[in-house]
Coordinates of C-alpha atoms in Angstrom, one line a residue:
M1 CA 1.5 0.2 -7.6
T2 CA 0.1 -0.2 -11.1
E3 CA -1.5 2.8 -12.7
R4 CA -4.9 1.1 -12.6
F5 CA -4.8 1.0 -8.8
T6 CA -3.2 4.3 -8.2
P7 CA -5.8 6.6 -6.5
T8 CA -6.7 9.9 -8.1
P9 CA -8.7 12.8 -6.7
E10 CA -11.7 11.6 -8.9
D11 CA -11.9 8.5 -6.6
K12 CA -12.7 10.9 -3.7
F13 CA -10.6 9.2 -1.1
S14 CA -10.3 11.2 2.1
F15 CA -8.1 10.4 5.1
G16 CA -8.4 11.5 8.7
L17 CA -5.5 13.3 10.3
W18 CA -5.8 10.9 13.2
T19 CA -5.1 8.0 11.0
V20 CA -2.1 9.3 9.0
G21 CA -0.7 11.0 12.0
W22 CA -1.3 8.2 14.5
Q23 CA 1.6 8.2 17.0
G24 CA 1.4 4.5 17.8
R25 CA 0.0 5.1 21.3
D26 CA -2.1 2.4 23.1
P27 CA -3.7 2.0 26.5
F28 CA -0.5 0.5 27.9
G29 CA 2.2 2.9 26.7
D30 CA 3.2 6.2 25.4
A31 CA 3.5 7.2 21.7
T32 CA 6.1 5.3 19.7
R33 CA 6.2 7.8 16.8
A34 CA 6.8 11.5 16.5
A35 CA 3.8 13.7 15.7
I36 CA 3.3 14.6 12.1
D37 CA 2.5 18.2 11.3
P38 CA -1.0 18.5 9.8
V39 CA 0.3 20.7 7.0
E40 CA 2.9 18.0 6.1
S41 CA 0.1 15.4 6.1
V42 CA -2.0 17.5 3.7
Q43 CA 0.9 18.0 1.4
R44 CA 1.8 14.3 1.4
L45 CA -1.8 13.2 0.9
A46 CA -2.1 15.5 -2.1
E47 CA 1.1 14.0 -3.6
L48 CA -0.5 10.5 -3.1
G49 CA -3.6 11.4 -5.0
A50 CA -6.0 11.9 -2.1
W51 CA -9.2 14.0 -2.6
G52 CA -9.7 15.2 0.9
V53 CA -8.7 15.3 4.6
T54 CA -10.9 15.1 7.6
F55 CA -10.1 15.7 11.3
H56 CA -11.3 16.1 14.8
D57 CA -10.9 19.6 16.3
D58 CA -8.0 18.6 18.5
D59 CA -6.2 16.8 15.6
L60 CA -5.5 20.3 14.4
I61 CA -5.8 22.6 17.4
P62 CA -4.8 21.6 20.9
F63 CA -7.4 21.8 23.6
G64 CA -7.1 25.1 25.4
A65 CA -5.0 26.9 22.8
P66 CA -5.3 30.7 23.0
E67 CA -7.3 32.4 20.2
T68 CA -4.2 33.8 18.5
E69 CA -2.6 30.4 18.3
R70 CA -5.9 28.9 17.0
E71 CA -6.2 31.5 14.3
A72 CA -2.6 31.0 13.2
I73 CA -3.0 27.2 13.0
V74 CA -6.2 27.5 11.0
K75 CA -4.8 30.0 8.6
R76 CA -1.7 27.9 8.0
F77 CA -3.8 24.7 7.5
R78 CA -6.2 26.5 5.2
Q79 CA -3.4 27.8 3.1
A80 CA -2.0 24.2 2.8
V81 CA -5.4 22.8 1.9
D82 CA -6.0 25.5 -0.7
A83 CA -2.5 25.1 -2.2
S84 CA -2.8 21.3 -2.4
G85 CA -6.3 21.2 -4.0
L86 CA -7.6 18.9 -1.2
V87 CA -11.1 19.4 0.2
V88 CA -12.2 19.1 3.8
P89 CA -15.5 17.2 3.6
M90 CA -15.9 16.7 7.4
V91 CA -14.7 18.1 10.7
T92 CA -15.9 16.8 14.0
T93 CA -15.3 17.3 17.7
N94 CA -13.4 14.9 19.9
L95 CA -15.9 13.9 22.6
F96 CA -13.9 11.0 24.0
T97 CA -10.4 11.9 25.0
H98 CA -10.4 15.1 27.1
P99 CA -11.3 14.5 30.8
V100 CA -14.1 17.1 30.5
F101 CA -16.1 14.4 28.6
K102 CA -15.5 11.6 31.1
D103 CA -19.3 11.3 31.7
G104 CA -20.1 11.5 28.0
G105 CA -20.2 14.1 25.3

């Protein structure tokens, strides 16, 4: 890629964990790719010149994770974000995958 088109943090590109970590799953089959650790995604995005990372709650923390696991995941992710210089401009909830939301979120 020429330097002119190489993204920089000043361009403020942010990427969703669900896009960079997509496992190639569709309605007719299981995942075709291994999961990517969110911390690895943060590090790689920073190397590529991204400005930020966004995610759904369950992109980072599995539904039903105990409090101690949630805290450990958030701490590790926060350390990676801080070390990389990325920002988190948006976090949202997944209201469309878990069966509890089958009648709407």
